[in-house]
Short mmCIF file of C-alpha atoms and ligand atoms in Angstrom, two decimals:
data_model
loop_
_atom_site.label_atom_id
_atom_site.label_comp_id
_atom_site.label_asym_id
_atom_site.label_seq_id
_atom_site.Cartn_x
_atom_site.Cartn_y
_atom_site.Cartn_z
CA MET A 1 21.41 23.81 12.01
CA SER A 2 18.89 22.78 14.70
CA LYS A 3 19.24 19.60 16.76
CA GLN A 4 16.38 17.79 18.42
CA SER A 5 16.09 14.46 20.16
CA THR A 6 13.19 12.07 20.46
CA ALA A 7 12.52 8.44 21.33
CA CYS A 8 11.42 7.44 17.82
CA CYS A 9 12.07 9.19 14.51
CA ILE A 10 9.88 8.00 11.65
CA VAL A 11 10.93 8.84 8.08
CA GLY A 12 7.95 8.99 5.72
CA GLY A 13 4.40 10.14 6.42
CA GLY A 14 2.67 7.56 4.20
CA PRO A 15 0.22 5.01 5.63
CA ALA A 16 2.91 3.01 7.48
CA GLY A 17 4.67 6.02 9.04
CA ALA A 18 1.53 7.98 9.93
CA VAL A 19 -0.23 5.03 11.58
CA LEU A 20 2.89 4.01 13.52
CA ALA A 21 3.29 7.61 14.74
CA LEU A 22 -0.32 7.65 15.98
CA LEU A 23 0.00 4.28 17.71
CA LEU A 24 3.19 5.29 19.52
CA ALA A 25 2.01 8.80 20.40
CA ARG A 26 -1.18 7.47 21.99
CA GLN A 27 0.98 5.28 24.22
CA GLY A 28 3.01 8.26 25.41
CA VAL A 29 6.11 7.67 23.27
CA PRO A 30 7.81 10.88 22.02
CA VAL A 31 7.79 10.57 18.24
CA THR A 32 8.89 12.76 15.33
CA LEU A 33 7.43 12.11 11.88
CA LEU A 34 9.39 13.54 8.93
CA GLU A 35 7.68 13.88 5.53
CA GLN A 36 9.33 15.33 2.44
CA HIS A 37 6.07 16.58 0.90
CA THR A 38 4.50 19.82 2.05
CA SER A 39 0.93 18.52 1.72
CA PHE A 40 -0.98 15.24 2.05
CA ASP A 41 -1.61 15.06 -1.68
CA ARG A 42 0.18 12.17 -3.30
CA ASP A 43 0.03 11.24 -6.93
CA PHE A 44 -0.83 7.70 -7.86
CA ARG A 45 -1.33 6.26 -4.44
CA GLY A 46 -3.79 3.54 -3.75
CA ASP A 47 -7.05 4.46 -2.11
CA VAL A 48 -8.29 0.94 -1.32
CA LEU A 49 -8.42 -0.08 2.33
CA HIS A 50 -9.30 -3.65 3.26
CA ALA A 51 -11.13 -5.18 6.23
CA SER A 52 -7.90 -5.45 8.26
CA VAL A 53 -7.46 -1.65 8.29
CA MET A 54 -11.11 -1.08 9.19
CA GLU A 55 -10.73 -3.48 12.13
CA ILE A 56 -7.64 -1.59 13.32
CA MET A 57 -9.51 1.73 13.04
CA ASP A 58 -12.39 0.14 14.97
CA GLN A 59 -9.98 -0.97 17.70
CA LEU A 60 -8.74 2.63 17.93
CA GLY A 61 -12.33 3.90 18.27
CA LEU A 62 -11.93 5.88 15.03
CA ILE A 63 -14.16 3.93 12.66
CA ASP A 64 -17.29 6.11 12.88
CA ARG A 65 -15.32 9.29 12.22
CA LEU A 66 -13.39 7.61 9.41
CA PHE A 67 -16.67 6.69 7.75
CA GLU A 68 -17.67 10.37 7.91
CA LEU A 69 -15.02 10.99 5.21
CA PRO A 70 -16.25 10.55 1.62
CA HIS A 71 -15.85 6.84 0.88
CA THR A 72 -17.18 3.97 -1.21
CA LYS A 73 -17.77 0.40 -0.03
CA ILE A 74 -17.14 -2.39 -2.54
CA PHE A 75 -18.50 -5.84 -1.73
CA SER A 76 -17.15 -7.96 -4.60
CA ALA A 77 -14.70 -8.11 -7.47
CA ILE A 78 -15.10 -9.81 -10.83
CA VAL A 79 -11.81 -11.13 -12.20
CA ASP A 80 -11.75 -11.78 -15.93
CA SER A 81 -9.19 -13.92 -17.78
CA PRO A 82 -8.99 -15.91 -21.03
CA GLU A 83 -10.38 -18.84 -18.98
CA GLY A 84 -13.56 -16.95 -18.07
CA SER A 85 -14.54 -14.95 -14.98
CA ILE A 86 -14.64 -15.52 -11.25
CA VAL A 87 -16.42 -13.54 -8.55
CA LEU A 88 -14.50 -12.77 -5.37
CA ASP A 89 -17.13 -12.09 -2.72
CA PHE A 90 -15.64 -10.14 0.22
CA GLY A 91 -18.57 -11.37 2.35
CA MET A 92 -16.71 -14.71 2.50
CA ILE A 93 -14.51 -13.42 5.34
CA ARG A 94 -15.41 -13.26 9.01
CA SER A 95 -15.23 -9.52 9.65
CA LYS A 96 -17.43 -6.65 10.78
CA TYR A 97 -16.24 -4.96 7.58
CA PRO A 98 -16.65 -7.53 4.77
CA HIS A 99 -15.92 -5.03 2.02
CA LEU A 100 -13.20 -2.88 0.48
CA THR A 101 -13.39 0.79 1.37
CA THR A 102 -12.01 3.42 -0.97
CA ILE A 103 -11.01 6.69 0.70
CA HIS A 104 -8.72 9.32 -0.84
CA GLN A 105 -5.30 8.60 0.61
CA SER A 106 -4.71 12.32 1.23
CA GLN A 107 -7.85 12.47 3.41
CA PHE A 108 -6.96 9.26 5.21
CA LEU A 109 -3.44 10.54 6.00
CA ALA A 110 -4.72 13.94 7.12
CA PHE A 111 -7.19 12.16 9.41
CA ILE A 112 -4.52 9.95 11.01
CA VAL A 113 -2.08 12.84 11.47
CA SER A 114 -4.75 15.05 13.02
CA GLU A 115 -5.50 12.24 15.52
CA ALA A 116 -1.80 11.96 16.38
CA SER A 117 -1.53 15.75 16.72
CA GLN A 118 -3.68 15.60 19.88
CA TYR A 119 -0.62 14.31 21.72
CA ASP A 120 1.96 16.90 22.82
CA HIS A 121 4.90 14.52 22.33
CA PHE A 122 4.01 13.97 18.65
CA LYS A 123 5.91 16.19 16.24
CA TYR A 124 5.13 16.31 12.52
CA VAL A 125 7.57 18.05 10.18
CA MET A 126 6.37 18.51 6.61
CA GLY A 127 8.74 19.47 3.80
CA ALA A 128 11.48 17.56 5.65
CA LYS A 129 13.60 15.52 3.26
CA VAL A 130 15.91 13.05 4.98
CA ILE A 131 19.36 13.18 3.40
CA GLU A 132 21.73 11.42 5.79
CA LEU A 133 21.83 8.89 8.61
CA LEU A 134 23.46 9.85 11.90
CA LYS A 135 25.69 6.93 12.78
CA GLU A 136 27.95 5.94 15.63
CA ASN A 137 29.97 2.99 14.36
CA ASP A 138 27.22 0.58 13.19
CA LEU A 139 24.47 2.14 15.29
CA VAL A 140 21.95 4.46 13.60
CA ARG A 141 21.27 7.32 16.02
CA GLY A 142 18.88 9.39 13.94
CA VAL A 143 18.82 11.37 10.70
CA LYS A 144 19.74 14.64 9.05
CA PHE A 145 16.99 16.29 7.01
CA ARG A 146 16.73 19.34 4.80
CA LYS A 147 13.84 21.78 5.12
CA ASN A 148 13.72 25.16 3.35
CA GLN A 149 17.42 24.90 2.38
CA GLU A 150 18.44 24.36 6.00
CA VAL A 151 19.80 21.15 7.43
CA HIS A 152 18.53 19.84 10.79
CA GLU A 153 19.27 16.79 12.94
CA VAL A 154 16.98 14.48 14.86
CA GLU A 155 18.59 12.10 17.32
CA ALA A 156 16.49 9.09 18.24
CA ASN A 157 16.66 5.83 20.17
CA VAL A 158 15.23 4.16 17.14
CA THR A 159 14.73 5.33 13.53
CA ILE A 160 11.96 3.83 11.43
CA ALA A 161 12.30 3.87 7.65
CA ALA A 162 8.74 4.12 6.31
CA ASP A 163 9.80 6.07 3.24
CA GLY A 164 8.28 3.85 0.59
CA ARG A 165 9.35 1.89 -2.47
CA PHE A 166 12.20 4.27 -3.43
CA SER A 167 13.38 4.52 0.21
CA THR A 168 16.23 6.99 0.66
CA VAL A 169 17.03 5.50 4.08
CA ARG A 170 17.40 2.06 2.48
CA LYS A 171 19.91 3.48 -0.01
CA LEU A 172 21.78 5.38 2.73
CA SER A 173 21.98 2.22 4.85
CA GLY A 174 23.39 0.17 1.96
CA MET A 175 20.56 -2.40 2.17
CA GLU A 176 19.56 -3.95 -1.19
CA PRO A 177 16.09 -5.46 -1.72
CA MET A 178 15.67 -8.70 -3.71
CA SER A 179 13.56 -8.26 -6.80
CA LEU A 180 10.70 -10.80 -6.90
CA THR A 181 8.70 -10.29 -10.09
CA ARG A 182 9.41 -9.06 -13.57
CA PRO A 183 8.36 -5.38 -13.53
CA ILE A 184 5.38 -4.44 -15.68
CA ASP A 185 3.92 -1.00 -16.37
CA VAL A 186 0.46 0.27 -15.52
CA ILE A 187 -1.23 3.10 -17.43
CA TRP A 188 -3.21 4.99 -14.79
CA PHE A 189 -6.19 7.19 -15.69
CA ARG A 190 -9.79 7.88 -14.74
CA VAL A 191 -13.17 8.25 -16.43
CA PRO A 192 -16.45 9.50 -14.92
CA ARG A 193 -18.85 7.07 -13.24
CA ASN A 194 -22.46 7.26 -14.35
CA GLU A 195 -25.70 6.25 -12.70
CA GLY A 196 -26.42 2.58 -13.25
CA ASP A 197 -22.71 1.62 -13.51
CA PRO A 198 -21.72 -1.52 -11.59
CA GLU A 199 -20.76 -1.10 -7.93
CA HIS A 200 -18.15 -3.86 -7.88
CA LEU A 201 -14.50 -3.77 -8.82
CA PHE A 202 -13.75 -5.53 -12.10
CA ASN A 203 -11.18 -6.15 -14.77
CA ARG A 204 -11.47 -6.98 -18.44
CA SER A 205 -9.01 -8.76 -20.67
CA ARG A 206 -9.03 -9.20 -24.44
CA ASN A 207 -6.57 -9.40 -27.35
CA GLY A 208 -3.44 -8.96 -25.27
CA SER A 209 -4.76 -6.11 -23.09
CA MET A 210 -5.94 -6.01 -19.49
CA LEU A 211 -7.77 -3.20 -17.71
CA ALA A 212 -8.62 -2.98 -13.98
CA CYS A 213 -11.54 -0.72 -13.01
CA VAL A 214 -12.00 0.48 -9.41
CA ASN A 215 -15.21 2.19 -8.31
CA ARG A 216 -14.17 5.51 -6.73
CA GLY A 217 -17.64 6.92 -6.21
CA ASP A 218 -17.98 9.58 -8.87
CA TYR A 219 -15.24 8.21 -11.13
CA TRP A 220 -13.59 4.96 -12.21
CA GLN A 221 -9.90 4.64 -11.41
CA MET A 222 -8.51 2.58 -14.28
CA GLY A 223 -5.22 0.76 -14.61
CA MET A 224 -4.19 -0.82 -17.89
CA PHE A 225 -1.42 -3.41 -17.55
CA ILE A 226 1.18 -3.36 -20.34
CA PRO A 227 4.60 -5.00 -20.89
CA LYS A 228 7.41 -2.92 -19.38
CA GLY A 229 8.52 0.02 -21.50
CA THR A 230 5.84 -0.28 -24.21
CA PHE A 231 3.93 2.97 -23.50
CA PRO A 232 5.84 4.93 -26.23
CA GLN A 233 4.71 2.31 -28.81
CA ILE A 234 1.09 2.71 -27.63
CA GLN A 235 1.40 6.48 -27.94
CA ALA A 236 2.94 6.16 -31.40
CA LYS A 237 -0.21 4.34 -32.60
CA GLY A 238 -2.25 7.41 -31.65
CA MET A 239 -5.07 8.33 -29.31
CA GLU A 240 -7.77 6.80 -31.52
CA SER A 241 -6.11 3.41 -31.32
CA MET A 242 -5.93 3.73 -27.51
CA GLN A 243 -9.61 4.66 -27.32
CA GLN A 244 -10.45 1.69 -29.52
CA THR A 245 -8.46 -0.74 -27.36
CA LEU A 246 -10.21 0.56 -24.24
CA GLY A 247 -13.61 0.47 -25.97
CA ASN A 248 -13.02 -3.17 -26.99
CA LEU A 249 -12.28 -4.02 -23.38
CA VAL A 250 -15.28 -2.21 -21.85
CA PRO A 251 -17.68 -1.46 -24.73
CA GLU A 252 -20.27 0.02 -22.35
CA PHE A 253 -17.78 2.82 -21.48
CA ALA A 254 -16.73 3.52 -25.10
CA GLU A 255 -18.28 6.98 -25.13
CA ARG A 256 -16.39 7.95 -21.99
CA PHE A 257 -13.11 6.68 -23.46
CA ALA A 258 -13.77 8.87 -26.50
CA GLY A 259 -13.57 11.85 -24.09
CA LEU A 260 -9.92 11.01 -23.35
CA SER A 261 -8.15 13.17 -25.86
CA ASP A 262 -4.90 14.22 -24.17
CA TRP A 263 -1.98 11.92 -23.27
CA LYS A 264 -1.60 14.08 -20.15
CA SER A 265 -4.68 12.25 -18.77
CA PHE A 266 -2.56 9.07 -18.65
CA SER A 267 0.27 8.39 -16.20
CA ILE A 268 2.68 5.55 -16.46
CA LEU A 269 3.69 3.67 -13.32
CA SER A 270 6.10 0.82 -12.80
CA ALA A 271 4.66 -2.10 -10.84
CA SER A 272 7.21 -4.35 -9.21
CA SER A 273 7.64 -6.46 -6.14
CA SER A 274 10.71 -6.70 -3.92
CA ARG A 275 11.69 -7.47 -0.33
CA LEU A 276 14.61 -6.84 2.00
CA LYS A 277 16.29 -9.95 3.37
CA LYS A 278 16.87 -8.20 6.70
CA TRP A 279 14.46 -5.47 7.79
CA TYR A 280 16.66 -3.96 10.48
CA MET A 281 20.11 -2.98 11.65
CA PRO A 282 21.16 -1.52 15.02
CA GLY A 283 18.93 1.50 15.70
CA LEU A 284 17.00 1.22 12.41
CA LEU A 285 13.88 -0.69 11.28
CA PHE A 286 12.24 -0.81 7.83
CA ILE A 287 8.47 -1.17 7.48
CA GLY A 288 5.90 -0.88 4.68
CA ASP A 289 7.07 -0.49 1.09
CA ALA A 290 10.58 0.40 2.30
CA ALA A 291 10.88 -3.21 3.52
CA HIS A 292 8.76 -4.86 0.81
CA THR A 293 7.47 -3.17 -2.32
CA MET A 294 4.11 -4.58 -3.32
CA SER A 295 2.73 -4.91 -6.81
CA PRO A 296 -0.66 -3.17 -7.16
CA LEU A 297 -2.33 -6.59 -7.66
CA GLY A 298 -5.00 -7.02 -5.01
CA ALA A 299 -4.44 -3.43 -3.82
CA VAL A 300 -2.83 -4.69 -0.63
CA GLY A 301 0.18 -2.36 -0.16
CA ILE A 302 -1.41 0.14 2.21
CA ASN A 303 -2.98 -2.64 4.21
CA TYR A 304 0.24 -4.60 4.68
CA ALA A 305 2.11 -1.36 5.44
CA ILE A 306 -0.40 -0.52 8.20
CA GLN A 307 -0.21 -4.05 9.58
CA ASP A 308 3.59 -3.62 9.82
CA ALA A 309 2.98 -0.37 11.72
CA VAL A 310 0.67 -2.09 14.22
CA VAL A 311 3.16 -4.89 14.86
CA ALA A 312 6.03 -2.38 15.19
CA ALA A 313 4.01 -0.39 17.75
CA ASN A 314 3.05 -3.56 19.64
CA VAL A 315 6.68 -4.59 19.93
CA LEU A 316 8.42 -1.22 20.35
CA ALA A 317 6.11 0.99 22.46
CA HIS A 318 7.10 -0.44 25.82
CA PRO A 319 10.88 -0.66 25.22
CA LEU A 320 10.76 2.86 23.76
CA GLN A 321 9.12 4.13 26.94
CA MET A 322 11.84 2.38 28.95
CA GLY A 323 14.63 3.55 26.62
CA GLY A 324 15.73 -0.01 25.91
CA VAL A 325 15.09 -1.02 22.31
CA THR A 326 17.36 -3.90 21.36
CA LEU A 327 18.13 -5.66 18.11
CA LYS A 328 15.88 -8.49 19.34
CA HIS A 329 12.88 -6.15 19.35
CA LEU A 330 13.60 -5.05 15.78
CA ALA A 331 14.09 -8.67 14.70
CA SER A 332 10.76 -9.58 16.30
CA VAL A 333 8.92 -7.14 14.01
CA GLN A 334 10.44 -8.81 10.95
CA LYS A 335 9.73 -12.27 12.39
CA GLN A 336 6.03 -11.49 12.81
CA ARG A 337 5.60 -9.77 9.45
CA GLU A 338 7.87 -11.69 7.11
CA LEU A 339 5.72 -14.78 6.51
CA PRO A 340 2.47 -12.87 5.78
CA THR A 341 4.47 -10.63 3.42
CA LYS A 342 6.11 -13.59 1.66
CA LEU A 343 2.72 -15.26 1.20
CA ILE A 344 0.99 -12.24 -0.31
CA GLN A 345 3.96 -11.53 -2.59
CA ALA A 346 3.94 -15.18 -3.69
CA TYR A 347 0.21 -14.84 -4.45
CA GLN A 348 0.86 -11.65 -6.43
CA GLY A 349 3.63 -13.45 -8.37
CA VAL A 350 1.28 -16.31 -9.27
CA MET A 351 -1.48 -13.87 -10.29
CA GLN A 352 0.97 -11.94 -12.45
CA LYS A 353 2.11 -15.13 -14.23
CA GLN A 354 -1.25 -16.87 -14.45
CA VAL A 355 -3.50 -13.94 -15.29
CA ILE A 356 -1.62 -10.82 -16.41
CA ASP A 357 1.20 -12.53 -18.35
CA SER A 358 -1.32 -14.92 -19.95
CA VAL A 359 -3.36 -12.00 -21.20
CA LEU A 360 -0.42 -9.83 -22.28
CA ASN A 361 1.16 -12.74 -24.15
CA ASN A 362 -2.18 -13.78 -25.66
CA ARG A 363 -1.94 -17.22 -24.06
CA LYS A 364 -5.29 -18.95 -24.00
CA SER A 365 -4.63 -21.25 -21.07
CA SER A 366 -3.89 -20.39 -17.44
CA PRO A 367 -4.10 -23.55 -15.28
CA GLY A 368 -3.93 -21.60 -11.98
CA PHE A 369 -6.95 -19.54 -12.91
CA LYS A 370 -8.87 -22.74 -13.85
CA LEU A 371 -8.21 -24.12 -10.36
CA VAL A 372 -9.41 -20.92 -8.65
CA LYS A 373 -12.52 -20.98 -10.81
CA ARG A 374 -13.22 -24.57 -9.82
CA PHE A 375 -12.61 -24.47 -6.05
CA LYS A 376 -14.51 -22.12 -3.76
CA TRP A 377 -12.03 -22.72 -0.92
CA LEU A 378 -9.23 -21.34 -3.13
CA ARG A 379 -11.27 -18.20 -3.80
CA LYS A 380 -11.87 -17.86 -0.06
CA LEU A 381 -8.13 -18.25 0.62
CA ILE A 382 -7.41 -15.44 -1.86
CA VAL A 383 -10.00 -13.17 -0.25
CA ILE A 384 -8.53 -13.86 3.22
CA LEU A 385 -4.94 -13.26 2.05
CA VAL A 386 -5.87 -10.00 0.35
CA THR A 387 -8.29 -8.51 2.87
CA SER A 388 -6.93 -9.69 6.22
CA GLY A 389 -3.55 -11.23 5.58
CA PHE A 390 -2.30 -14.64 6.64
CA ARG A 391 -2.07 -13.51 10.27
CA ARG A 392 -4.73 -11.16 11.68
CA VAL A 393 -3.05 -8.14 13.23
CA ARG A 394 -4.47 -6.56 16.38
CA ILE A 395 -3.31 -3.64 18.50
CA GLN A 396 -2.05 -5.11 21.77
CA ASP A 397 -2.51 -3.52 25.16
CA GLN A 398 0.70 -2.98 27.05
CA SER A 399 -0.50 -5.41 29.70
CA SER A 400 -0.83 -8.25 27.20
CA MET A 401 2.62 -7.73 25.71
CA ARG A 402 5.03 -10.58 25.97
CA ALA A 403 8.46 -9.64 27.36
CA LEU A 404 11.23 -10.27 24.88
C1 FAD B 1 -0.28 2.40 -9.14
C2 FAD B 1 -0.36 1.91 -7.72
C3 FAD B 1 -1.62 1.70 -7.18
C4 FAD B 1 -1.74 1.21 -5.89
N1 FAD B 1 -2.97 1.00 -5.37
C5 FAD B 1 -3.10 0.54 -4.11
C6 FAD B 1 -4.38 0.39 -3.50
O1 FAD B 1 -5.40 0.70 -4.08
N2 FAD B 1 -4.43 -0.10 -2.22
C7 FAD B 1 -3.29 -0.42 -1.55
O2 FAD B 1 -3.39 -0.92 -0.41
N3 FAD B 1 -2.07 -0.23 -2.07
C8 FAD B 1 -1.94 0.25 -3.32
N4 FAD B 1 -0.71 0.46 -3.86
C9 FAD B 1 0.47 0.26 -3.04
C10 FAD B 1 0.55 1.35 -1.97
O3 FAD B 1 0.47 2.65 -2.53
C11 FAD B 1 1.82 1.22 -1.13
O4 FAD B 1 2.07 -0.13 -0.84
C12 FAD B 1 1.67 1.99 0.19
O5 FAD B 1 1.44 3.35 -0.05
C13 FAD B 1 2.89 1.80 1.07
O6 FAD B 1 2.81 2.64 2.19
P1 FAD B 1 4.14 3.17 2.89
O7 FAD B 1 3.68 4.06 3.99
O8 FAD B 1 5.02 2.03 3.20
O9 FAD B 1 4.90 3.98 1.76
P2 FAD B 1 4.43 5.25 0.93
O10 FAD B 1 2.96 5.33 0.85
O11 FAD B 1 5.20 5.24 -0.32
O12 FAD B 1 4.90 6.47 1.83
C14 FAD B 1 6.26 6.82 1.94
C15 FAD B 1 6.36 8.27 2.35
O13 FAD B 1 7.71 8.60 2.59
C16 FAD B 1 7.98 9.89 2.06
N5 FAD B 1 9.42 9.98 1.78
C17 FAD B 1 10.11 9.34 0.83
N6 FAD B 1 11.41 9.67 0.89
C18 FAD B 1 11.54 10.53 1.92
C19 FAD B 1 12.62 11.24 2.49
N7 FAD B 1 13.89 11.13 2.02
N8 FAD B 1 12.41 12.07 3.55
C20 FAD B 1 11.16 12.21 4.06
N9 FAD B 1 10.09 11.57 3.54
C21 FAD B 1 10.27 10.74 2.49
C22 FAD B 1 7.12 9.94 0.80
O14 FAD B 1 6.88 11.28 0.39
C23 FAD B 1 5.86 9.22 1.26
O15 FAD B 1 4.90 10.11 1.82
C24 FAD B 1 -0.56 0.95 -5.15
C25 FAD B 1 0.69 1.17 -5.69
C26 FAD B 1 0.79 1.64 -6.98
C27 FAD B 1 2.15 1.86 -7.58
#
């Protein structure tokens, strides 16, 4: 068994963990990032980045190189419900980047990690599965991880749990998230994109079915929302019935749906929303999905996870350099991020009830949707919440940091 020590040990090399590692490393903080996977490829991860992430990349001087990666810019979304359609125009927000940007998450993560790798005190361990917390009474002093059948230890002044919605660290710590919405399932699949197809993101709803369609350049990433646990019933009706349902939703793509002949092309994902009451304990902080699992509505999870990472770096970099992280610092991260998180999760809850549940239960009326359709300021509020968040997050220079 090997033993190492570092200032900050981050568990999970997803968007939250990777960005936090970069932000700390560039400020001279020794940081070890542990990721259980052996590559950057992740199944079923979101690829949508909003204006807030682009602004953070701009602040880091990385935006031009990020835009060298294959990407698609989406300037509007058309949301369809039994009450009609609304257009969400991302140009409504004050930003240099008034659009969504889709970039393969694997390429985005590889890009961030390669930036962090320029710093000698950054250590990235792939294939490292965290299995135990190192504890001294109530204080978390690091983790044990398994790599290639061997167990290793990392001691750290502070451990960050950025290990996602099924967080192992959360389970090991005994923390229980509160469940916020009734889980629903999403059938995830893709069809090719042809010349002349729309550029915007859109959804369609009809006869108890709802389909979201995201422009991913040369293909459409599609997500069909269904009541929890009903995929086996859909399969039992046969592939032709599935193709017909999809063709009724988007008739102009019917030919492409006819090309879907194998159930292996479809993956089933559970969409749920939850949040920890307390995001920290002595020596340990939760960020990203580990602190608050987001529903895929609005495709905000990566964005809110990265905003958590920025706030965590703003608060922790200096005390980590000085070796004096206190519970107050950890509490400050939750304090700054909890309200924006609560607001977006409340919005997702309303959207789920007013739009998705209305469609899935074949209800004709959704009063919330009617209001959004009527008032432009409500549409603007939604665009701000989704693309920037309630509180704009900026990377702070050490000099401008408030002492805690
Ligand atoms: C179907 C679906 C579509 C989505 N689409 C979008 C979208 O388009 N845009 C968007 O913004 N959000 C989207 N989301 C949400 C988004 O994927 C998450 O909110 C986001 O990835 C959270 O980032 P994170 O870094 O907190 O966690 P994650 O991305 O989950 O990363 C956690 C990392 O921790 C690692 N890990 C886990 N356990 C351990 C362990 N024991 N030891 C070491 N490493 C470990 C994992 O391998 C993983 O790499 C979607 C979610 C779903 C379910």
